[in-house]
Amino acid sequence: MVGAAPVRHKSTGAHPGAEVTAGHDVRRYPGFLPVTILCLIVLYAPLIVVMVYSFNDSPSITIWGGFSLRWYEDVFFGLEAGKFKDAAWNSLSIAAMAATASTVIATSAAVGMVRGGAFRGKSASFALLSLPIMVPEIVTAVATLIFFSAIGFTLGFASILVAHVVFCIPFAYLPISARLQGIEGVYEEAARDLYASRAEAFRHVLLPLMAPGILSGFLLAFIISLDDFIITNFVKGAGVETLPTAIFGAVKQGIKPNIMALSTLMLAVSVVFVTVSWLVGRSGTKPGG
Amino acid sequence: MKRERDPRGARAGGSAAGPPAIELRGVVKRYGSVTAIREASLEIGDNEFFTLLGPSGCGKTTLLRMIAGFEDVTEGAIFLYGEEIEGLPPNRRPVNTVFQQYALFPHMTVAENVAFGMQRLKRPAAETEARTRRMLDMVELGGFSERKPHQLSGGQQQRVALARAMAPGPKVLLLDEPLSALDLKLRQAMRVELKQLQEEAGITFVFVTHDQEEALTMSDRITVMSAGGIQQVGTPHEIYEKPRNRFVADFIGETNLLDVTVEEVSGGGRCLCRLANGARLECEAPGAPRQGAAVCISIRPERLSIVMPGGDSLAKPGGGARAPRTVFPDSPAKPGGGDSLTGVIRRIVYLGTDTQYLVGLEGGSGITVRTRNADHAALGLGPGDRAALNVDEGAARLLVD
Amino acid sequence: MAGGGDTGGAGRIASENTPGTWAPLRGWLLAPSWLVIGVFLLAPVGMMLVYSFLTKEFRGGVIWELSLAAYDQFIFDRGLFGDEPPQLEWTYITIFGRSIAQAAAATVLCFLIGFPTAFFIATRPVHTRSAWLFLVTVPYWVNLLIRTVSMKFLIRDNGPLNEFLLWTGAISEPLALVNTNLAVQLGLFYSYLPFMVLPIYASVERYDFTLSEAAADLYADRWTTLRLVLIPAVIPGIVAGCILVFVPSLGAFLAPDLLGGAKNFMIGSLIEEQFKGNAGNWPFGAAASMILLSMVLVALLYYARQQIRGERAG
Ligand SMILES: Nc1ncnc2c1ncn2[C@@H]1O[C@H](COP(=O)(O)OP(=O)(O)O)[C@@H](O)[C@H]1O
Ligand SMILES: [Mg+2]
């Protein structure tokens, strides 16, 4: 009876004969692979098409006129080059500053949340930290604009920077706190036991162990800042443009090949950043690993 | 919990003068509604190898962490060489810890780990370096100074942790189950090494373990803990031979616990007790037992021996009416006060060095007897045979609870 | 006794139970984040609420006079001068309805594609899993504007997609996709698909496949197992994915603006219009934002309740 059981199951199961071949692998569902491939095509097709057409020699975006780098040249030296350069400088400097500030704030918050023990208002504090992700971007944009105008703050570089710091905090916070949760508290205790003050325990033990999390938090915050259009568009005021607002302004008049070249450049920057962040996260999943 | 004084003086191994290395006075630790330490008072002498022994969850780590400064004391006070240390953060206490999983800083080399404490104390760089080298040589890891902790074996990591904790020259070293992560052979070797290190360095060790063998082999004195309370403090010999209560007797080694009634209190800390089956036995009684009280006695299996009824030694000359009767001519007959115990052998277990007999006493309860195989070759007994048992003098001890 | 591991000691993490090295500094450590988010987000949202009850100033800004006009305008039409008897105003309700419908449709579409994808990735061998996952997440990190523009480029009337379809003979004349609800749908789906994949992936990865084997052993076929055993087990991941797609879709601006055009307005564009351009009506924009925020909070509260219930169930 015992020996016969599996045979019986296979031959007289719900679908006789259907599953006799090979092992019944409960992880395999027919059709899931094609859907996954479809998913990847949908995700990548638009990007690849734009990348390809950015190398199009023809000024028309519909006709393929052979390979050329002329639109890249146009981005750097063409009529709009100055505008793009200013926008790129604004974007990068705002991203660098906002990512730095939000990473410092998020690191401090992560130590307080993860290492602060149980305290009243912990969930409220967590909710506050995640608020910038929860509130729809357009609402954040409106609220920030109203706030700045109500307190009479002139819109411009500074207002963009402040807004970016706020919405970058949760993105920096998540990888940093995840990393910190994986570090046993006993290392700080060992440092304290060996005569380290709090500051020294942080500087010599906790900070180096948290470093991979802090780095990926910084990189994510940087990308998120570079990515933002809606909030920037509301609080930028007149005259200050970032790359996304400049591109948005340009595509309102139709997609031109130089915009595709610019997009491809930005895309490449994002991909490099994410890859680095991914590799860093992977190499440092375990403290000491 | 009453504190038991060491018979050799106030503190074993301690200098006669000067305050104890560590003194706990009425220390209580509560976590909210959970009481982790009920009330602990202890004195740990200078240069003493002092062990906290008890089952998992009894509060050993908590006690150690309070001394190190990681937990605050709910009630009571802790003194280090006569000075109260409550309120001092861990980095201001001249006490170092060897953590259970070592807690070696994974991003630092072995040498950096060992030098860490001295650097925090702002010792001169040359001195730090020299001492780091000396400490690593001491633990025989001189050639490993540039490795990262994860490139070392468990035993090596353990020794680095030890070197790191000893490098700043603490007055007291706290060790939380430092050997529990090692395999058996290594653990046994490390026991000897640790003890030797402690003797050479001349510092106080407070050693935590749940392994009684470890505690017995290394310690000058042992505190047996259970459920947040101190059960008994004493030398390994005292703890083993003179367990104060049922918990200690049961937790340390193997023992037979028998329920008895006190029949007659004789002088000199002895009394005569009656077993459930009516047999009477003379016992050591440390307290002052009340006549008629129902109590519990402990007899170690190796302090019992087997006497075959009907053997020629039955009427051994020189024995009194209730003289112990033994089949072994070479074992000295001791005059025990009380009847001999008789029963039927139920099971015999061969243990290599020893043989263990499970004997069913008349009246139902079972008792374990252990004999050394080297002393007595096979007795030729089998299950079902009747046997009488001889109890060594002073082996039966009355327990307080 | 010996050899039995003691779990109490070094495994104990400071965060859990000790006063800890950092607990005394907790307030100082958290203060910067509280301050920044409190002052520059929480307070602004409060101010936005106040603004939604003020009177509009033409050409942007407000007059500090309490008024329910913004909310009233949302629901009622009182004529050009506000003196006619109120009639139900459908314009804005329609926009909100369309937004909800679009967001819901995007959520369903993302689920239909995202679930099999997440499942497929979660059942890959461990060493290839993170590469698959990486592949799915990379597009998310590409600038949303660029992705939306790319989508517009791809699906425009004489764009590569139409050319491809014409070339295969699947269609005889180009599909007019741009400026339709379908294009917006496609844009939303494309924008937020990774948000569906990631949480579902996380819960499928934790799923114990011996449960599926047990179901198979008890004569359930694959699809029955999926429906009755696997999906109920990974529901928390599915709910999280749906929330993560639905919420940003509801307030999306770029996809409807670039792909939908004026006829297919969603909330995001409606709000934006009140603060840009000359038709600006700040109180009305603030009111619309408040309504959007309330809808999002309802969705998030529902999600939080699900999570808590899931935790209770183990
Ligand atoms: N932070 C804490 N909160 C609540 N209870 C605790 C905490 N730390 C320890 N305990 C409790 O105190 C008791 C003693 O724990 P511990 O000192 O770790 O025991 P041991 O080291 O002897 O195994 C245990 O019952 C444990 O559950
Ligand atoms: Mg412990």
mmCIF file of C-alpha atoms and ligand atoms in Angstrom, chain B residues 31 34 36 55-63 71 177, chain C residues 6 8-9 12 17-18, ligand 1:
data_model
loop_
_atom_site.group_PDB
_atom_site.id
_atom_site.type_symbol
_atom_site.label_atom_id
_atom_site.label_comp_id
_atom_site.label_asym_id
_atom_site.label_seq_id
_atom_site.Cartn_x
_atom_site.Cartn_y
_atom_site.Cartn_z
ATOM 1 C CA TYR B 31 12.230 44.713 33.343
ATOM 2 C CA VAL B 34 9.567 40.759 34.819
ATOM 3 C CA ALA B 36 15.289 39.097 36.198
ATOM 4 C CA PRO B 55 20.422 27.177 33.695
ATOM 5 C CA SER B 56 19.498 29.329 30.740
ATOM 6 C CA GLY B 57 17.359 32.307 31.674
ATOM 7 C CA CYS B 58 18.303 32.394 35.342
ATOM 8 C CA GLY B 59 19.764 35.874 35.121
ATOM 9 C CA LYS B 60 23.506 35.284 34.727
ATOM 10 C CA THR B 61 23.890 37.547 31.729
ATOM 11 C CA THR B 62 21.763 40.200 33.346
ATOM 12 C CA LEU B 63 23.990 40.193 36.408
ATOM 13 C CA GLU B 71 21.981 47.676 32.339
ATOM 14 C CA GLU B 177 29.767 31.865 28.256
ATOM 15 C CA ASP C 6 22.043 29.539 25.742
ATOM 16 C CA GLY C 8 19.907 34.708 26.055
ATOM 17 C CA GLY C 9 23.359 36.161 25.617
ATOM 18 C CA ARG C 12 20.373 39.940 22.254
ATOM 19 C CA ASN C 17 15.636 45.503 25.400
ATOM 20 C CA THR C 18 18.571 47.341 26.834
HETATM 21 N N1 LIG D 1 15.442 43.367 28.300
HETATM 22 C C1 LIG D 1 14.712 42.425 28.897
HETATM 23 N N2 LIG D 1 13.386 42.571 29.021
HETATM 24 C C2 LIG D 1 12.638 41.649 29.639
HETATM 25 N N3 LIG D 1 13.119 40.534 30.175
HETATM 26 C C3 LIG D 1 14.450 40.315 30.099
HETATM 27 C C4 LIG D 1 15.305 41.243 29.446
HETATM 28 N N4 LIG D 1 16.568 40.775 29.512
HETATM 29 C C5 LIG D 1 16.495 39.604 30.175
HETATM 30 N N5 LIG D 1 15.218 39.333 30.526
HETATM 31 C C6 LIG D 1 14.754 38.173 31.274
HETATM 32 O O1 LIG D 1 15.552 38.035 32.411
HETATM 33 C C7 LIG D 1 15.815 36.679 32.653
HETATM 34 C C8 LIG D 1 17.303 36.449 32.770
HETATM 35 O O2 LIG D 1 17.888 36.536 31.489
HETATM 36 P P1 LIG D 1 19.453 36.305 31.262
HETATM 37 O O3 LIG D 1 20.190 37.149 32.222
HETATM 38 O O4 LIG D 1 19.745 36.516 29.837
HETATM 39 O O5 LIG D 1 19.621 34.797 31.629
HETATM 40 P P2 LIG D 1 20.879 33.831 31.396
HETATM 41 O O6 LIG D 1 22.027 34.645 30.916
HETATM 42 O O7 LIG D 1 21.095 33.216 32.724
HETATM 43 O O8 LIG D 1 20.444 32.822 30.407
HETATM 44 C C9 LIG D 1 15.171 35.892 31.559
HETATM 45 O O9 LIG D 1 13.973 35.366 32.040
HETATM 46 C C10 LIG D 1 14.927 36.897 30.489
HETATM 47 O O10 LIG D 1 13.768 36.589 29.781
#
